[in-house]
C-alpha cells in the first residue's frame, strides 16, 4: 500500500483531476489520516459501462492510497433521474426495474474495489431517501438552497437556455444528491464527493450543505470529460455502450474495444484504466509506427484483466492473435446460436454487434460485413447450413470484430 498523502499527486499525474475545491485543505486532510470519499451511480441500466470506468478507477486509486471509498448506488435518486446535461427527462423506471438494475450494477464493482470490514463500502441511497417526509425535508434541507443559485448551475441553466422543459421532479435532484453527501457524512464521516465534471454544480452544493448543517469541512473533486482523440465520447461505439458486465459484453469484445484505441489515446488510457506504473506507461506511449500496436495489446490485456480477471484477458489476447496473426477463427470468439437459414442483418442485430438492423444494412452497403471472409454485398443475404465450417460460420465487421454463428 502506498502513502495516504500521495493520492492527489498520483491522481493528477494519471489525468484524473479536473477540478478540486480547496485542494490545499483537502491535501492536509489526506495527510492527517484515512479519508472517506464517495461517487454516486444511478441505476439506469443493469450494468455500468466504460463511461463510468473513470470514476471507478478513481475510487480504486483512492483505496490504493489507504483511504476508504464508497460506491453509492442510487436506488433512490434513480426514481427522479439526473437532469445534468440532458435535453429531456430520463424515462421513469419502475421499482422492479430499479431493483434488477441495482443487482447488475453491484457486480460491476467486484473486480475493482476491496469490500469488507474497514474497507470499501457499497451503499444504496434508497435507505435514507425512500423514508423522507416531504415537509420536514423541505424545512430542514430545502431552506439551505437558493433557487437563484440553482438556476445558475449548468445542469439547470443549459436545459432552460435551450427552451427544453425541466420538471419540478428533476429540479429536486440537486437537493437529494446534496442530502446524500450530508447523510454519508453523518453515517460514515465522508468528507469528499467525487464524480464527472458534469456533476460539479451538484457536488459543490452538497459540500456547502455539509458545511451549513454539520459545521464540518467537505470537499469536491471532479474528473475531466473524457473523449477520444478524434472527439467522440469515450465508451460509445457503433453497436452502443461498452458494458462492464460479461452478460452484456463478452470479455473478448471488451478486449477488442481497448485494442482498437486510437494511437494518440494509448498513453492516456494506460494511465487512467490500468494499474501499470507511470514509467512503464511512458515507455509504451513513446512507441511509434507499428510498435504502437504492442502498446495497444498491453492496454487491452491490462484493462480486461482488471475487470474480467487475468485468465480471461490472456484468453482474449490469444484469440485475437490466432484470429489476426494466424488467420484462424478461434473457438473462444463470441458466439451466436440461431435457427438457420437466418438473415445476416437479423443476426448482427440480435447479437448486438450493431445498434440496429438499419446500421447492419448500412455497413453491408459500405462493404463492411464479411461472411467467412467473403464480402456480403446483398442486404438480404442469409447464413445457411452450407456456410458452416466445423459447425460455425464467421461474420466479421471490418477486420477486427468477429462473431461465430452456430445452428441452434
Tab-separated table of C-alpha atoms in Angstrom:
chain	number	residue	atom	x	y	z
A	1	UNK	CA	0.000	0.000	0.000
A	2	UNK	CA	1.265	3.472	-0.820
A	3	UNK	CA	1.187	6.575	1.354
A	4	UNK	CA	-2.131	8.302	2.016
A	5	UNK	CA	-0.526	11.623	1.084
A	6	UNK	CA	0.251	10.523	-2.466
A	7	UNK	CA	-3.341	10.246	-3.707
A	8	UNK	CA	-3.705	13.741	-5.167
A	9	UNK	CA	-0.224	13.609	-6.686
A	10	UNK	CA	-0.815	10.310	-8.481
A	11	UNK	CA	-4.378	11.213	-9.447
A	12	UNK	CA	-3.138	14.367	-11.120
A	13	UNK	CA	-0.210	12.604	-12.784
A	14	UNK	CA	-2.543	9.999	-14.267
A	15	UNK	CA	-5.017	12.601	-15.549
A	16	UNK	CA	-7.929	12.052	-13.161
A	17	UNK	CA	-8.312	15.582	-11.800
A	18	UNK	CA	-10.318	18.333	-13.471
A	19	UNK	CA	-11.446	20.481	-10.524
A	20	UNK	CA	-10.941	20.369	-6.752
A	21	UNK	CA	-12.450	22.507	-4.018
A	22	UNK	CA	-9.769	23.908	-1.674
A	23	UNK	CA	-7.034	21.481	-2.743
A	24	UNK	CA	-4.581	22.591	-0.052
A	25	UNK	CA	-7.082	21.879	2.740
A	26	UNK	CA	-8.008	18.531	1.190
A	27	UNK	CA	-4.322	17.586	0.928
A	28	UNK	CA	-3.936	18.360	4.637
A	29	UNK	CA	-6.876	16.087	5.472
A	30	UNK	CA	-5.426	13.291	3.356
A	31	UNK	CA	-2.081	13.679	5.110
A	32	UNK	CA	-3.675	13.638	8.571
A	33	UNK	CA	-5.250	10.187	8.201
A	34	UNK	CA	-7.736	7.994	6.393
A	35	UNK	CA	-10.383	9.941	4.452
A	36	UNK	CA	-13.734	8.619	3.241
A	37	UNK	CA	-14.989	9.646	-0.222
A	38	UNK	CA	-17.874	8.602	-2.425
A	39	UNK	CA	-19.088	8.525	-6.002
A	40	UNK	CA	-22.757	8.011	-6.880
A	41	UNK	CA	-24.036	5.725	-9.636
A	42	UNK	CA	-27.707	5.799	-10.618
A	43	UNK	CA	-29.450	2.562	-11.676
A	44	UNK	CA	-30.401	3.464	-15.250
A	45	UNK	CA	-29.298	0.073	-16.676
A	46	UNK	CA	-28.431	-3.393	-15.355
A	47	UNK	CA	-24.708	-2.828	-15.904
A	48	UNK	CA	-22.312	0.065	-15.749
A	49	UNK	CA	-20.328	0.871	-18.888
A	50	UNK	CA	-16.938	2.270	-19.860
A	51	UNK	CA	-18.296	5.786	-19.398
A	52	UNK	CA	-18.438	5.035	-15.641
A	53	UNK	CA	-14.983	3.488	-15.537
A	54	UNK	CA	-13.081	6.722	-14.889
A	55	UNK	CA	-14.911	7.209	-11.583
A	56	UNK	CA	-14.495	3.539	-10.644
A	57	UNK	CA	-10.754	3.678	-11.306
A	58	UNK	CA	-10.546	6.866	-9.233
A	59	UNK	CA	-12.181	5.065	-6.291
A	60	UNK	CA	-9.719	2.212	-6.837
A	61	UNK	CA	-6.772	4.621	-6.724
A	62	UNK	CA	-8.225	6.257	-3.603
A	63	UNK	CA	-8.321	2.875	-1.848
A	64	UNK	CA	-4.826	2.007	-3.070
A	65	UNK	CA	-3.550	5.031	-1.125
A	66	UNK	CA	-5.093	3.818	2.120
A	67	UNK	CA	-8.391	5.708	2.082
A	68	UNK	CA	-11.955	4.384	2.219
A	69	UNK	CA	-14.111	4.623	-0.936
A	70	UNK	CA	-17.893	4.403	-1.019
A	71	UNK	CA	-19.719	3.286	-4.162
A	72	UNK	CA	-23.167	4.768	-3.681
A	73	UNK	CA	-25.907	3.051	-5.669
A	74	UNK	CA	-28.724	5.466	-6.489
A	75	UNK	CA	-31.750	3.333	-5.689
A	76	UNK	CA	-33.497	6.484	-4.508
A	77	UNK	CA	-32.241	9.159	-6.919
A	78	UNK	CA	-32.918	6.916	-9.932
A	79	UNK	CA	-36.619	7.392	-9.185
A	80	UNK	CA	-36.156	11.051	-10.203
A	81	UNK	CA	-33.400	10.987	-12.825
A	82	UNK	CA	-30.396	13.294	-13.055
A	83	UNK	CA	-31.155	16.180	-15.457
A	84	UNK	CA	-27.481	17.139	-15.864
A	85	UNK	CA	-26.623	18.000	-19.480
A	86	UNK	CA	-29.734	16.316	-20.903
A	87	UNK	CA	-32.305	17.899	-23.204
A	88	UNK	CA	-35.185	15.846	-21.841
A	89	UNK	CA	-36.168	13.903	-18.750
A	90	UNK	CA	-34.935	10.350	-18.329
A	91	UNK	CA	-37.669	7.705	-18.625
A	92	UNK	CA	-39.046	6.851	-15.190
A	93	UNK	CA	-38.285	3.272	-14.165
A	94	UNK	CA	-40.481	1.013	-12.057
A	95	UNK	CA	-39.317	-0.179	-8.652
A	96	UNK	CA	-38.850	-3.670	-10.118
A	97	UNK	CA	-36.647	-2.330	-12.927
A	98	UNK	CA	-34.549	-0.377	-10.442
A	99	UNK	CA	-34.050	-3.465	-8.267
A	100	UNK	CA	-32.949	-5.507	-11.293
A	101	UNK	CA	-30.548	-2.770	-12.335
A	102	UNK	CA	-29.124	-2.461	-8.813
A	103	UNK	CA	-28.273	-6.163	-8.752
A	104	UNK	CA	-26.443	-5.912	-12.073
A	105	UNK	CA	-24.574	-2.741	-11.163
A	106	UNK	CA	-23.269	-4.197	-7.902
A	107	UNK	CA	-21.430	-6.875	-9.890
A	108	UNK	CA	-19.572	-4.204	-11.872
A	109	UNK	CA	-17.569	-3.179	-8.787
A	110	UNK	CA	-16.418	-6.573	-7.533
A	111	UNK	CA	-13.240	-6.642	-9.626
A	112	UNK	CA	-12.143	-3.100	-8.823
A	113	UNK	CA	-12.677	-2.479	-5.103
A	114	UNK	CA	-11.844	-4.446	-1.955
A	115	UNK	CA	-15.013	-4.642	0.131
A	116	UNK	CA	-15.203	-5.735	3.727
A	117	UNK	CA	-14.767	-4.505	7.286
A	118	UNK	CA	-12.951	-1.151	7.342
A	119	UNK	CA	-12.564	-1.376	3.566
A	120	UNK	CA	-14.659	-0.110	0.645
A	121	UNK	CA	-18.400	0.288	1.198
A	122	UNK	CA	-21.284	-0.206	-1.199
A	123	UNK	CA	-24.410	1.626	-0.092
A	124	UNK	CA	-27.843	2.433	-1.538
A	125	UNK	CA	-29.309	5.914	-1.068
A	126	UNK	CA	-32.823	4.450	-1.073
A	127	UNK	CA	-32.003	3.519	2.530
A	128	UNK	CA	-32.476	7.140	3.606
A	129	UNK	CA	-34.222	8.826	0.659
A	130	UNK	CA	-37.224	6.485	0.472
A	131	UNK	CA	-38.229	7.317	4.039
A	132	UNK	CA	-38.005	11.110	3.807
A	133	UNK	CA	-41.054	13.061	4.892
A	134	UNK	CA	-41.624	15.847	2.387
A	135	UNK	CA	-42.409	18.805	4.682
A	136	UNK	CA	-39.634	18.077	7.202
A	137	UNK	CA	-37.167	17.608	4.339
A	138	UNK	CA	-38.057	20.994	2.840
A	139	UNK	CA	-37.826	22.629	6.261
A	140	UNK	CA	-34.544	21.033	7.303
A	141	UNK	CA	-32.744	20.816	3.945
A	142	UNK	CA	-34.577	22.878	1.330
A	143	UNK	CA	-34.149	26.111	3.284
A	144	UNK	CA	-30.390	25.939	2.661
A	145	UNK	CA	-30.812	26.110	-1.136
A	146	UNK	CA	-31.199	29.339	-3.062
A	147	UNK	CA	-33.362	28.922	-6.176
A	148	UNK	CA	-31.454	31.828	-7.685
A	149	UNK	CA	-28.202	29.910	-7.288
A	150	UNK	CA	-29.703	26.629	-8.508
A	151	UNK	CA	-30.822	28.340	-11.717
A	152	UNK	CA	-27.208	29.298	-12.454
A	153	UNK	CA	-25.983	25.691	-12.328
A	154	UNK	CA	-25.159	24.219	-15.745
A	155	UNK	CA	-27.369	21.167	-15.149
A	156	UNK	CA	-30.372	23.519	-14.961
A	157	UNK	CA	-29.318	26.561	-16.976
A	158	UNK	CA	-28.382	24.705	-20.160
A	159	UNK	CA	-31.759	22.959	-20.268
A	160	UNK	CA	-33.595	26.256	-19.840
A	161	UNK	CA	-31.369	28.074	-22.361
A	162	UNK	CA	-32.428	25.523	-24.986
A	163	UNK	CA	-36.111	26.085	-24.102
A	164	UNK	CA	-36.402	22.450	-23.013
A	165	UNK	CA	-38.800	21.714	-20.141
A	166	UNK	CA	-37.369	20.905	-16.707
A	167	UNK	CA	-39.875	19.241	-14.407
A	168	UNK	CA	-40.141	20.128	-10.726
A	169	UNK	CA	-39.324	16.465	-10.052
A	170	UNK	CA	-35.954	16.796	-11.804
A	171	UNK	CA	-35.313	20.163	-10.163
A	172	UNK	CA	-35.280	18.321	-6.823
A	173	UNK	CA	-32.388	16.088	-7.896
A	174	UNK	CA	-29.768	18.586	-6.745
A	175	UNK	CA	-31.272	18.668	-3.245
A	176	UNK	CA	-31.335	14.889	-2.940
A	177	UNK	CA	-27.771	14.429	-4.193
A	178	UNK	CA	-26.646	17.058	-1.708
A	179	UNK	CA	-28.559	15.268	1.037
A	180	UNK	CA	-26.704	12.057	0.123
A	181	UNK	CA	-23.437	13.824	0.954
A	182	UNK	CA	-24.841	15.001	4.289
A	183	UNK	CA	-26.118	11.533	5.212
A	184	UNK	CA	-22.831	9.873	4.266
A	185	UNK	CA	-21.017	12.433	6.399
A	186	UNK	CA	-23.300	11.700	9.357
A	187	UNK	CA	-23.172	7.919	8.989
A	188	UNK	CA	-19.623	7.297	7.777
A	189	UNK	CA	-17.638	10.512	8.240
A	190	UNK	CA	-17.474	11.086	4.465
A	191	UNK	CA	-15.871	14.436	3.604
A	192	UNK	CA	-15.218	14.115	-0.145
A	193	UNK	CA	-17.559	13.608	-3.096
A	194	UNK	CA	-16.026	12.730	-6.465
A	195	UNK	CA	-17.606	12.437	-9.905
A	196	UNK	CA	-17.542	13.567	-13.513
A	197	UNK	CA	-17.164	17.208	-14.488
A	198	UNK	CA	-20.901	17.383	-15.283
A	199	UNK	CA	-21.541	16.872	-11.534
A	200	UNK	CA	-19.541	19.900	-10.380
A	201	UNK	CA	-22.580	22.010	-9.524
A	202	UNK	CA	-24.285	19.226	-7.579
A	203	UNK	CA	-21.051	18.398	-5.751
A	204	UNK	CA	-20.323	21.929	-4.543
A	205	UNK	CA	-23.948	22.301	-3.424
A	206	UNK	CA	-23.580	19.102	-1.405
A	207	UNK	CA	-20.315	20.230	0.170
A	208	UNK	CA	-21.990	23.518	1.060
A	209	UNK	CA	-24.897	21.660	2.710
A	210	UNK	CA	-22.476	19.608	4.855
A	211	UNK	CA	-20.746	22.797	5.960
A	212	UNK	CA	-24.027	24.565	6.763
A	213	UNK	CA	-25.775	21.725	8.594
A	214	UNK	CA	-22.911	19.750	10.133
A	215	UNK	CA	-20.456	22.650	10.500
A	216	UNK	CA	-17.801	20.376	9.004
A	217	UNK	CA	-15.267	20.622	6.201
A	218	UNK	CA	-16.374	18.978	2.962
A	219	UNK	CA	-14.693	18.787	-0.428
A	220	UNK	CA	-15.394	18.008	-4.071
A	221	UNK	CA	-13.268	16.595	-6.872
A	222	UNK	CA	-14.246	16.046	-10.500
A	223	UNK	CA	-12.713	14.105	-13.368
A	224	UNK	CA	-12.423	15.567	-16.879
A	225	UNK	CA	-14.945	14.917	-19.626
A	226	UNK	CA	-13.304	12.076	-21.496
A	227	UNK	CA	-13.338	11.986	-25.268
A	228	UNK	CA	-11.200	10.078	-27.746
A	229	UNK	CA	-8.501	11.809	-29.786
A	230	UNK	CA	-10.977	12.103	-32.668
A	231	UNK	CA	-13.517	13.825	-30.423
A	232	UNK	CA	-16.062	11.063	-29.849
A	233	UNK	CA	-17.468	10.352	-26.395
A	234	UNK	CA	-15.469	7.738	-24.530
A	235	UNK	CA	-17.142	4.321	-24.483
A	236	UNK	CA	-19.521	4.843	-27.382
A	237	UNK	CA	-19.305	2.580	-30.436
A	238	UNK	CA	-21.460	1.906	-33.476
A	239	UNK	CA	-23.013	-1.008	-31.587
A	240	UNK	CA	-23.789	1.084	-28.483
A	241	UNK	CA	-22.335	1.275	-24.983
A	242	UNK	CA	-19.299	-0.770	-23.930
A	243	UNK	CA	-20.775	-2.618	-20.948
A	244	UNK	CA	-18.772	-3.881	-17.984
A	245	UNK	CA	-20.823	-6.959	-17.081
A	246	UNK	CA	-19.894	-10.051	-19.133
A	247	UNK	CA	-23.529	-10.962	-19.793
A	248	UNK	CA	-23.844	-7.651	-21.662
A	249	UNK	CA	-20.456	-7.704	-23.416
A	250	UNK	CA	-18.138	-10.704	-23.740
A	251	UNK	CA	-14.571	-10.353	-22.380
A	252	UNK	CA	-13.201	-10.803	-25.910
A	253	UNK	CA	-15.233	-7.851	-27.200
A	254	UNK	CA	-14.154	-5.793	-24.204
A	255	UNK	CA	-10.519	-6.617	-25.026
A	256	UNK	CA	-11.095	-5.616	-28.656
A	257	UNK	CA	-12.567	-2.272	-27.601
A	258	UNK	CA	-9.288	-1.325	-25.917
A	259	UNK	CA	-7.178	-2.901	-28.676
A	260	UNK	CA	-8.909	-0.598	-31.171
A	261	UNK	CA	-7.950	2.579	-29.284
A	262	UNK	CA	-6.617	5.411	-31.402
A	263	UNK	CA	-2.827	5.781	-31.384
A	264	UNK	CA	-2.985	9.176	-29.696
A	265	UNK	CA	-5.082	7.792	-26.824
A	266	UNK	CA	-2.886	4.867	-25.798
A	267	UNK	CA	-0.728	6.638	-23.208
A	268	UNK	CA	-3.680	8.470	-21.643
A	269	UNK	CA	-5.797	5.320	-21.445
A	270	UNK	CA	-2.954	3.283	-19.946
A	271	UNK	CA	-2.629	5.909	-17.192
A	272	UNK	CA	-6.358	6.032	-16.449
A	273	UNK	CA	-7.515	2.468	-16.953
A	274	UNK	CA	-4.626	0.246	-15.847
A	275	UNK	CA	-2.501	-0.130	-12.719
A	276	UNK	CA	0.773	-0.054	-14.648
A	277	UNK	CA	3.444	2.271	-13.185
A	278	UNK	CA	3.868	5.608	-14.908
A	279	UNK	CA	7.414	4.937	-16.109
A	280	UNK	CA	6.245	1.818	-17.948
A	281	UNK	CA	3.314	3.774	-19.379
A	282	UNK	CA	5.698	6.453	-20.633
A	283	UNK	CA	7.785	3.779	-22.370
A	284	UNK	CA	4.753	2.239	-24.062
A	285	UNK	CA	3.270	5.608	-25.058
A	286	UNK	CA	6.542	6.566	-26.760
A	287	UNK	CA	6.358	3.651	-29.203
A	288	UNK	CA	5.880	4.711	-32.815
A	289	UNK	CA	4.665	3.206	-36.072
A	290	UNK	CA	3.694	-0.459	-35.994
A	291	UNK	CA	5.151	-0.825	-32.485
A	292	UNK	CA	2.246	1.170	-31.002
A	293	UNK	CA	0.115	-1.919	-31.654
A	294	UNK	CA	2.091	-3.738	-28.971
A	295	UNK	CA	1.177	-0.962	-26.518
A	296	UNK	CA	-2.475	-1.330	-27.520
A	297	UNK	CA	-2.331	-5.050	-26.760
A	298	UNK	CA	-0.896	-4.276	-23.323
A	299	UNK	CA	-3.684	-1.737	-22.739
A	300	UNK	CA	-6.339	-4.247	-23.824
A	301	UNK	CA	-4.954	-7.077	-21.708
A	302	UNK	CA	-4.372	-4.990	-18.567
A	303	UNK	CA	-7.786	-3.272	-18.736
A	304	UNK	CA	-9.554	-6.586	-19.365
A	305	UNK	CA	-7.644	-8.305	-16.549
A	306	UNK	CA	-8.871	-5.686	-14.057
A	307	UNK	CA	-12.495	-6.338	-14.976
A	308	UNK	CA	-12.659	-9.993	-16.014
A	309	UNK	CA	-9.520	-11.500	-14.479
A	310	UNK	CA	-6.102	-12.309	-15.864
A	311	UNK	CA	-7.116	-15.666	-17.354
A	312	UNK	CA	-9.963	-14.168	-19.390
A	313	UNK	CA	-7.728	-11.317	-20.566
A	314	UNK	CA	-4.989	-13.651	-21.732
A	315	UNK	CA	-7.533	-15.905	-23.434
A	316	UNK	CA	-8.887	-12.889	-25.313
A	317	UNK	CA	-5.376	-11.858	-26.322
A	318	UNK	CA	-4.643	-15.370	-27.577
A	319	UNK	CA	-7.927	-15.489	-29.503
A	320	UNK	CA	-7.017	-12.218	-31.194
A	321	UNK	CA	-3.522	-13.478	-32.001
A	322	UNK	CA	-4.863	-16.662	-33.585
A	323	UNK	CA	-7.544	-14.776	-35.490
A	324	UNK	CA	-5.460	-11.910	-36.827
A	325	UNK	CA	-1.917	-13.237	-36.852
A	326	UNK	CA	-2.602	-16.851	-37.827
A	327	UNK	CA	-5.870	-16.237	-39.661
A	328	UNK	CA	-7.861	-18.863	-37.781
A	329	UNK	CA	-11.233	-18.392	-36.125
A	330	UNK	CA	-10.661	-19.498	-32.557
A	331	UNK	CA	-13.372	-21.269	-30.642
A	332	UNK	CA	-13.359	-18.548	-27.982
A	333	UNK	CA	-14.723	-15.881	-30.322
A	334	UNK	CA	-18.178	-14.529	-29.370
A	335	UNK	CA	-20.859	-16.989	-30.454
A	336	UNK	CA	-24.481	-16.550	-31.505
A	337	UNK	CA	-26.809	-19.507	-31.998
A	338	UNK	CA	-29.900	-19.238	-34.176
A	339	UNK	CA	-32.140	-21.292	-36.427
A	340	UNK	CA	-30.721	-21.388	-39.962
A	341	UNK	CA	-31.148	-20.011	-42.528
A	342	UNK	CA	-31.204	-16.547	-40.941
A	343	UNK	CA	-30.654	-13.080	-42.428
A	344	UNK	CA	-27.226	-11.587	-41.775
A	345	UNK	CA	-28.906	-8.319	-40.780
A	346	UNK	CA	-31.029	-10.089	-38.134
A	347	UNK	CA	-28.067	-11.998	-36.710
A	348	UNK	CA	-25.889	-8.905	-36.329
A	349	UNK	CA	-28.685	-7.015	-34.581
A	350	UNK	CA	-29.668	-9.918	-32.309
A	351	UNK	CA	-26.036	-10.439	-31.280
A	352	UNK	CA	-25.779	-6.689	-30.516
A	353	UNK	CA	-22.875	-6.332	-32.955
A	354	UNK	CA	-24.715	-3.320	-34.376
A	355	UNK	CA	-27.119	-0.857	-32.822
A	356	UNK	CA	-29.949	-1.696	-35.248
A	357	UNK	CA	-30.844	-3.569	-38.408
A	358	UNK	CA	-30.570	-0.272	-40.242
A	359	UNK	CA	-26.969	0.021	-39.101
A	360	UNK	CA	-26.305	-3.525	-40.384
A	361	UNK	CA	-27.762	-2.654	-43.795
A	362	UNK	CA	-25.641	0.481	-43.958
A	363	UNK	CA	-22.473	-1.481	-43.172
A	364	UNK	CA	-23.305	-4.072	-45.840
A	365	UNK	CA	-23.792	-1.262	-48.335
A	366	UNK	CA	-20.318	0.007	-47.433
A	367	UNK	CA	-18.736	-3.454	-47.860
A	368	UNK	CA	-18.116	-3.547	-44.126
A	369	UNK	CA	-19.510	-7.041	-43.471
A	370	UNK	CA	-17.931	-10.376	-44.439
A	371	UNK	CA	-19.191	-13.943	-44.159
A	372	UNK	CA	-16.365	-16.460	-43.873
A	373	UNK	CA	-14.019	-13.690	-45.046
A	374	UNK	CA	-16.092	-13.062	-48.208
A	375	UNK	CA	-17.758	-9.621	-48.506
A	376	UNK	CA	-21.536	-9.593	-48.053
A	377	UNK	CA	-22.979	-7.450	-50.856
A	378	UNK	CA	-26.715	-8.173	-50.530
A	379	UNK	CA	-28.647	-6.741	-47.585
A	380	UNK	CA	-30.979	-9.756	-47.866
A	381	UNK	CA	-28.109	-12.267	-47.589
A	382	UNK	CA	-28.594	-15.182	-45.209
A	383	UNK	CA	-26.368	-17.512	-43.223
A	384	UNK	CA	-27.289	-21.084	-44.137
A	385	UNK	CA	-26.214	-24.563	-43.044
A	386	UNK	CA	-23.951	-24.652	-46.095
A	387	UNK	CA	-21.939	-21.726	-44.673
A	388	UNK	CA	-20.906	-23.648	-41.556
A	389	UNK	CA	-17.240	-24.596	-41.247
A	390	UNK	CA	-16.616	-27.097	-38.439
A	391	UNK	CA	-20.021	-26.208	-37.054
A	392	UNK	CA	-19.811	-22.418	-37.301
A	393	UNK	CA	-19.828	-19.541	-39.787
A	394	UNK	CA	-17.768	-16.411	-39.156
A	395	UNK	CA	-19.352	-12.990	-39.565
A	396	UNK	CA	-16.925	-10.075	-39.494
A	397	UNK	CA	-17.356	-6.314	-39.136
A	398	UNK	CA	-14.267	-4.773	-40.660
A	399	UNK	CA	-11.027	-6.519	-39.801
A	400	UNK	CA	-11.231	-6.520	-36.026
A	401	UNK	CA	-14.662	-7.719	-34.913
A	402	UNK	CA	-15.830	-11.289	-35.463
A	403	UNK	CA	-18.802	-13.445	-34.485
A	404	UNK	CA	-19.185	-17.214	-34.761
A	405	UNK	CA	-22.695	-18.206	-35.857
A	406	UNK	CA	-23.941	-21.676	-34.976
A	407	UNK	CA	-27.163	-23.533	-35.752
A	408	UNK	CA	-29.381	-23.771	-32.716
